PDB file of C-alpha atoms in Angstrom:
ATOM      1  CA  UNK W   1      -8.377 -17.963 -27.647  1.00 51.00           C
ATOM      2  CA  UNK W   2      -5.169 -19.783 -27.680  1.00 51.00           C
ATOM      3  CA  UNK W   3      -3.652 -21.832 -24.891  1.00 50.00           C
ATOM      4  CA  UNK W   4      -0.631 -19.605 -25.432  1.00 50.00           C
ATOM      5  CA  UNK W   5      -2.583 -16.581 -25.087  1.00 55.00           C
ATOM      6  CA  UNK W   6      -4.092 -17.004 -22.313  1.00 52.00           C
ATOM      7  CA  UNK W   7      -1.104 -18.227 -20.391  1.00 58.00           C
ATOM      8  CA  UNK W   8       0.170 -15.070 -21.689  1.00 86.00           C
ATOM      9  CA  UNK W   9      -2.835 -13.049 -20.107  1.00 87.00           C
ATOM     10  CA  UNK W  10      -2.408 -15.176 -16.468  1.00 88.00           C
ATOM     11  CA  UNK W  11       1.278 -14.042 -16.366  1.00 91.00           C
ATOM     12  CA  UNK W  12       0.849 -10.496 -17.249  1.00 92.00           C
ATOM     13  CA  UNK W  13      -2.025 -10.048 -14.650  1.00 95.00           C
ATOM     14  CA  UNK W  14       0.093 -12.071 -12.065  1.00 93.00           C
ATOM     15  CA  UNK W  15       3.474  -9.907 -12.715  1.00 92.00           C
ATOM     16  CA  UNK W  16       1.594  -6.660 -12.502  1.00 94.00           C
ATOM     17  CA  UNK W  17       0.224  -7.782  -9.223  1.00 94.00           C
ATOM     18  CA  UNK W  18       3.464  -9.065  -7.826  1.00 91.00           C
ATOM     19  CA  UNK W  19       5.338  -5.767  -9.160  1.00 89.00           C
ATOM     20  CA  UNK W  20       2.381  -3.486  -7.264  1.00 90.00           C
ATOM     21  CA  UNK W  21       0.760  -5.821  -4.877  1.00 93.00           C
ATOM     22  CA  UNK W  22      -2.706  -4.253  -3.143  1.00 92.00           C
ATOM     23  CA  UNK W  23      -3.955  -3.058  -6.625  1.00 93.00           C
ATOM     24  CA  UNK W  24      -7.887  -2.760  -7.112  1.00 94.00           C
ATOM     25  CA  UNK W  25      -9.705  -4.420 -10.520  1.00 95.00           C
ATOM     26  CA  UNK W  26      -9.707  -1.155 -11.918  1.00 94.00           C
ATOM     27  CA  UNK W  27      -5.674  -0.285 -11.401  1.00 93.00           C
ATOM     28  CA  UNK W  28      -4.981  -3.744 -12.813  1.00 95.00           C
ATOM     29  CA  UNK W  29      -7.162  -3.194 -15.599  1.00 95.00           C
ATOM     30  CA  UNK W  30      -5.369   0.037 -16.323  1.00 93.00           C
ATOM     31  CA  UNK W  31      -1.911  -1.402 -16.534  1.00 92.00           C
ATOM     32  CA  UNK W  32      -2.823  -4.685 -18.493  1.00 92.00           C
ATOM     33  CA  UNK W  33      -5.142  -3.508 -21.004  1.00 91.00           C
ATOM     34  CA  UNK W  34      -7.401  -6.287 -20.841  1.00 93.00           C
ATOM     35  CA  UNK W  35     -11.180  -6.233 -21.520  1.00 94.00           C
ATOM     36  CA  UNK W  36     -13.167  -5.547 -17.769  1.00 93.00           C
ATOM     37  CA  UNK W  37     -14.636  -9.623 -19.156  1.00 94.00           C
ATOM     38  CA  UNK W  38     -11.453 -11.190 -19.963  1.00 94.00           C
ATOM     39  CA  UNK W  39      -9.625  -9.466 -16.738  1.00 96.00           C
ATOM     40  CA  UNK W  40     -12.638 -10.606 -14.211  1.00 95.00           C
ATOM     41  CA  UNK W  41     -12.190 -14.334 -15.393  1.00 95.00           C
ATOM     42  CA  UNK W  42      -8.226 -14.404 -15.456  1.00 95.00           C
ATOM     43  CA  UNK W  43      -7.993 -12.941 -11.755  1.00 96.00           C
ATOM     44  CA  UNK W  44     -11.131 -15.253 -10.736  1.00 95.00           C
ATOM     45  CA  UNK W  45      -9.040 -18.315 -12.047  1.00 94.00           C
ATOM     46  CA  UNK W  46      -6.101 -16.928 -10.385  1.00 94.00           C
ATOM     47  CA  UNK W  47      -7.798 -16.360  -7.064  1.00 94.00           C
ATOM     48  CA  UNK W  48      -9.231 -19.738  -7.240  1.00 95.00           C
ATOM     49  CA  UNK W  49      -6.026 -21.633  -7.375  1.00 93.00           C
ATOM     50  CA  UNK W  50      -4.980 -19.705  -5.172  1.00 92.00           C
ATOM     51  CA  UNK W  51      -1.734 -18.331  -6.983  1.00 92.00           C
ATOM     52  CA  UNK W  52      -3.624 -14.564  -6.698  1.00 94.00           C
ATOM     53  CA  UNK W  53      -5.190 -13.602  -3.318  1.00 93.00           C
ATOM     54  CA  UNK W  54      -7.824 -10.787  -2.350  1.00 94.00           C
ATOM     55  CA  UNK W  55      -8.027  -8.978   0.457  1.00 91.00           C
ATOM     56  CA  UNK W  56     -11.502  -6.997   0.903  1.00 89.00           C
ATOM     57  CA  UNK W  57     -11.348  -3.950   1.908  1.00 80.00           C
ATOM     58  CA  UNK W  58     -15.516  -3.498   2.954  1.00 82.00           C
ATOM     59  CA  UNK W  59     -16.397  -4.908  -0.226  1.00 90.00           C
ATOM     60  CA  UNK W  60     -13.359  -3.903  -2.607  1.00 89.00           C
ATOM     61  CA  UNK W  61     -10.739  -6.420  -3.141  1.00 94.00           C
ATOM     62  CA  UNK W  62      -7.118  -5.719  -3.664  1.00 93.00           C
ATOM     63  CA  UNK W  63      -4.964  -8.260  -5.208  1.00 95.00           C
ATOM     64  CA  UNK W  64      -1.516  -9.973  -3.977  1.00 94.00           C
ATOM     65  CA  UNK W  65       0.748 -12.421  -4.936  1.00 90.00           C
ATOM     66  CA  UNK W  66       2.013 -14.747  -1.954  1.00 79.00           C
ATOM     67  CA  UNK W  67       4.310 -13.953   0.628  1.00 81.00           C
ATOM     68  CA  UNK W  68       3.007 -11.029   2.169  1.00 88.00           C
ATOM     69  CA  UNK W  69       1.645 -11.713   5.857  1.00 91.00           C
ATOM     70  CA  UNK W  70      -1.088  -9.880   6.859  1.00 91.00           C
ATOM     71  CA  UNK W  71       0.105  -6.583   8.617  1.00 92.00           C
ATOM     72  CA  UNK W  72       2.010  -6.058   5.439  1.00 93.00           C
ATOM     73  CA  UNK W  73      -0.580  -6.390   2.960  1.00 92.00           C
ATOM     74  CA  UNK W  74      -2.806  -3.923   5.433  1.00 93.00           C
ATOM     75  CA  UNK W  75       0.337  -1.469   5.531  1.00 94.00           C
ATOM     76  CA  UNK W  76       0.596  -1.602   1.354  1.00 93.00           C
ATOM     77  CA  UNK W  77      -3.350  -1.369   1.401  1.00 90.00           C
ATOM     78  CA  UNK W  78      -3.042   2.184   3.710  1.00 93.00           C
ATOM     79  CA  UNK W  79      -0.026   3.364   1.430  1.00 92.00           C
ATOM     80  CA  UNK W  80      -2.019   3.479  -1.619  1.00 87.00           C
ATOM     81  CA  UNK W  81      -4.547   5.838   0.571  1.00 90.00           C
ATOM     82  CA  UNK W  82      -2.892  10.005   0.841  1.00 92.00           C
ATOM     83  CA  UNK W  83      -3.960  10.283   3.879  1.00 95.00           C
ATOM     84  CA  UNK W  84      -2.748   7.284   5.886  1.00 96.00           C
ATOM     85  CA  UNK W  85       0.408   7.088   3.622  1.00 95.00           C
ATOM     86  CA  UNK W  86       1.293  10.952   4.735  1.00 96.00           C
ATOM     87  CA  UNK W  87       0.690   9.864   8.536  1.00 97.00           C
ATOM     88  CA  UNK W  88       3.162   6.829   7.811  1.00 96.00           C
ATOM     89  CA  UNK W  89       5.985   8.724   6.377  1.00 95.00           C
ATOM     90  CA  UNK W  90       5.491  11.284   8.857  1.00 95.00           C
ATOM     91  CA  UNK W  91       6.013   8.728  11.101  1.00 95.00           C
ATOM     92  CA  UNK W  92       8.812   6.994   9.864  1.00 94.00           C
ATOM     93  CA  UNK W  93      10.859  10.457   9.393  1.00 93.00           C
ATOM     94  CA  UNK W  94       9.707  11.397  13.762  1.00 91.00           C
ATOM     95  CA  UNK W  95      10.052   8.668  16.179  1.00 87.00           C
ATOM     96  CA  UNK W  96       6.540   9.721  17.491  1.00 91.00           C
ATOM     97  CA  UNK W  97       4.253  12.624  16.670  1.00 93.00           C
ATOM     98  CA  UNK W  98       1.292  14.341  18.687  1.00 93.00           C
ATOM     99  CA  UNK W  99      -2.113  14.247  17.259  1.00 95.00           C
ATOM    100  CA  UNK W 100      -1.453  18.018  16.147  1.00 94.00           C
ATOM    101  CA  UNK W 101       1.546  17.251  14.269  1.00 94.00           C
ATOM    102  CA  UNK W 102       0.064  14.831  12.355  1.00 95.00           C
ATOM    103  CA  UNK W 103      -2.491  16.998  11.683  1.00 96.00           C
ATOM    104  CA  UNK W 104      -0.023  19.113  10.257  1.00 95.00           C
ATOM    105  CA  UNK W 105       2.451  17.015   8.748  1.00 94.00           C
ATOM    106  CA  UNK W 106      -0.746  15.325   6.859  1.00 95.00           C
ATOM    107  CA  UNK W 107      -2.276  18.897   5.575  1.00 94.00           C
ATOM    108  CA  UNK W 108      -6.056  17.342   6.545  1.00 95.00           C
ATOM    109  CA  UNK W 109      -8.755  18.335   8.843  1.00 96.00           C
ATOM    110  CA  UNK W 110      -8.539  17.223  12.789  1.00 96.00           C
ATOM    111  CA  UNK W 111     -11.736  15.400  11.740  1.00 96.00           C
ATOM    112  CA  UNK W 112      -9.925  13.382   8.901  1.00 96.00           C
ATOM    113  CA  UNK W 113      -6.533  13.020  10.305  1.00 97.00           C
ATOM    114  CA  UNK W 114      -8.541  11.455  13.296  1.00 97.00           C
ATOM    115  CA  UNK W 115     -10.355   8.399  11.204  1.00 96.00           C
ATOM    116  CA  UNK W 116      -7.198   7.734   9.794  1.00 97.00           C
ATOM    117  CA  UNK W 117      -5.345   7.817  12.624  1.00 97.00           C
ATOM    118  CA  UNK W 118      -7.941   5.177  14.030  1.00 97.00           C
ATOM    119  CA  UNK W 119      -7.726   3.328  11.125  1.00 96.00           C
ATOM    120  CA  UNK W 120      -4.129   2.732  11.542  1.00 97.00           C
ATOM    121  CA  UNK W 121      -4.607   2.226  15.440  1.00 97.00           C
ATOM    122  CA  UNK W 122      -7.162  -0.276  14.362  1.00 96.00           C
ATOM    123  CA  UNK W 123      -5.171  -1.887  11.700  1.00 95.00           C
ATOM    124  CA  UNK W 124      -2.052  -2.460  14.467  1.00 96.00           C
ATOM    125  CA  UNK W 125       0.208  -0.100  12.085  1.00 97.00           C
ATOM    126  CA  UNK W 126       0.345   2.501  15.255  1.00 97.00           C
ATOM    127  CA  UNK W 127       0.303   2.611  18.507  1.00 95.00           C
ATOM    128  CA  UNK W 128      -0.550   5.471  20.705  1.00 94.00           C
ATOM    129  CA  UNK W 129       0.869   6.476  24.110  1.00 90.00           C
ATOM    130  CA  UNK W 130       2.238   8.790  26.678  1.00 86.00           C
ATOM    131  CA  UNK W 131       6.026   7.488  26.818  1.00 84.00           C
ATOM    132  CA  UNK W 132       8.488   9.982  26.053  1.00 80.00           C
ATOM    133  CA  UNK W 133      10.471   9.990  23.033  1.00 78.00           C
ATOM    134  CA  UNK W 134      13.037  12.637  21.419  1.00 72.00           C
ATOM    135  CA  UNK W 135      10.829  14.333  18.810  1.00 66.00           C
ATOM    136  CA  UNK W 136       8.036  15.040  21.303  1.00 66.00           C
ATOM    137  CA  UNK W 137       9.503  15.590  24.660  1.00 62.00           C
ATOM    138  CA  UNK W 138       7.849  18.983  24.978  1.00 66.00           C
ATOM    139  CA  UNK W 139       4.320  17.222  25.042  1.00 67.00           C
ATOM    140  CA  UNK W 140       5.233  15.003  28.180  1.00 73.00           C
ATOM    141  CA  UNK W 141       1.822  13.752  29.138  1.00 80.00           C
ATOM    142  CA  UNK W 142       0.194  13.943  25.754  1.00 87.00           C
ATOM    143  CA  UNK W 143      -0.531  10.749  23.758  1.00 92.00           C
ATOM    144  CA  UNK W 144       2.073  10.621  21.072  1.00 93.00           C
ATOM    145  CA  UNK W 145       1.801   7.797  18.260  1.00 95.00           C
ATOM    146  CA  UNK W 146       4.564   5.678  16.687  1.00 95.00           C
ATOM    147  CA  UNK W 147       4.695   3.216  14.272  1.00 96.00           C
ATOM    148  CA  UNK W 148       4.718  -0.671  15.543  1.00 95.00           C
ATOM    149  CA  UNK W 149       7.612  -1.704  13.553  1.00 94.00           C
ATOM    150  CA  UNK W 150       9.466   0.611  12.343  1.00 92.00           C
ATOM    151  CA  UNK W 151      11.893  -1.482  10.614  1.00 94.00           C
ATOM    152  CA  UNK W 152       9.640  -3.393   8.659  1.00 94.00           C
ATOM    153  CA  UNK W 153       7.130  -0.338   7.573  1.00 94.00           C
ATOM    154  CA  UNK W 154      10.449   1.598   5.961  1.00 94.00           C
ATOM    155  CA  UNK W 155      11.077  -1.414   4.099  1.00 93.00           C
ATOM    156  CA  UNK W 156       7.456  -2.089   2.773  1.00 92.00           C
ATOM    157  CA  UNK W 157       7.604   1.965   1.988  1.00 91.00           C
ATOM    158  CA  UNK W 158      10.361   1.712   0.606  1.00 90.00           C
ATOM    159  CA  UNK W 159       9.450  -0.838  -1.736  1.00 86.00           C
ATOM    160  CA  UNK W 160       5.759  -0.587  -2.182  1.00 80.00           C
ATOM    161  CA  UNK W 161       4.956   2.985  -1.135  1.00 71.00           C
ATOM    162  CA  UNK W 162       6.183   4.859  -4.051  1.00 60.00           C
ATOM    163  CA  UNK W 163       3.638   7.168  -6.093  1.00 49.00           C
ATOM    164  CA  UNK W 164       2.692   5.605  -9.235  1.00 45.00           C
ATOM    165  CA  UNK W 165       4.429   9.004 -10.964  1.00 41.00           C
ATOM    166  CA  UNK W 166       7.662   8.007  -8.821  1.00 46.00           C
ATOM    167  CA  UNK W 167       7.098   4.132 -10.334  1.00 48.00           C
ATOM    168  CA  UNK W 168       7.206   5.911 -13.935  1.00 45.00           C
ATOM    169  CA  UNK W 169       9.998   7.746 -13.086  1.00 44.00           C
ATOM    170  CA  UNK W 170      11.851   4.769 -12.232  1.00 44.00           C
ATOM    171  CA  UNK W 171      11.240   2.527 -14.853  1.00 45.00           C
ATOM    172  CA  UNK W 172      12.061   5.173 -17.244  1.00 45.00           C
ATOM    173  CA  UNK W 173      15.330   5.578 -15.402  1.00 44.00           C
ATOM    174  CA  UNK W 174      15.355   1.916 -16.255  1.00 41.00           C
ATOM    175  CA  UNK W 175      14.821   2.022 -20.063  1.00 43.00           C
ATOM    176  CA  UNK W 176      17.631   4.535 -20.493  1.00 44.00           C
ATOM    177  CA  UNK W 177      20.545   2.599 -18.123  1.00 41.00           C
ATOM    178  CA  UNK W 178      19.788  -0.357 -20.156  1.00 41.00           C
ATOM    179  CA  UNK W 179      19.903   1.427 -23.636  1.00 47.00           C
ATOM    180  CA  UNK W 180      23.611   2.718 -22.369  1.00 41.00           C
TER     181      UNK W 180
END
């Protein structure tokens, strides 16, 4: 293979990454087109000098190019999951929400919404408590749960959090402003 080539390779697996940072093997592999042999020793190169890094998730990795600290690349690694990304946006539309209205704003079982919701609790994305706040003052001494920074999360969402068919959508929007 030509030095060319595989430069080539490197960047294309490095802007995909950049472009939708927290991506599994498989999700890469899907947008580059590479062989599963040829895209396992381009992102091991990559993580070895260190210009890639992987975050395990258990024993999954997800790929990111620098500059993410590590609450972000946790919150881009629980927007790529439905049910933590619907508890997020729930939460960034409400300034807090009960446990039962994330159960409903999420569409999931108690049972599921509650691993999640630990998840994020665990992952320092929420917080839970019995403050007051506008959207819940009905449910005074009930645990309500808010997002940690607020500020920071609707950015990340904003940026990162998009659907893949969304992503499409927008880069089609794209191709036809710059045909005009």
């Amino acid at each position: 293979m030509s030095r060319q080539k595989l430069e080539s390779n490197f960047d294309i697996i490095k802007n995909v990454i950049k472009n939708r940072p927290g991506l599994r093997f498989h999700e890469i592999k899907k947008e580059t087109d590479l062989a599963n042999g040829t895209l396992q020793h381009h992102i091991n190169k990559l993580v070895k000098t260190k210009t890639v890094k992987a975050i395990y998730d258990k024993t999954i990795p997800r790929y990111f190019v620098g500059g993410f600290d590590e609450l972000s690349e946790t919150i881009i690694k629980r927007l790529s999951q439905k049910t933590p990304s619907r508890i997020i946006k729930s939460l960034l539309r409400n300034e807090c929400l009960t446990f039962s209205q994330i159960v409903d704003e999420a569409k999931k079982s108690p049972g599921t919404v509650s691993i999640y919701k630990n998840m994020l609790l665990e992952d320092g994305i929420i917080i839970g408590d019995t403050s007051t706040c506008n959207s819940c003052s009905e449910s005074v001494n009930k645990i309500k749960y808010r997002l940690i920074d607020h500020k920071k999360i609707r950015i990340i969402v904003e940026e990162y959090g998009k659907t893949s068919l969304k992503k499409s959508a927008d880069n089609l929007a794209d191709v036809f402003l710059a045909i005009k």
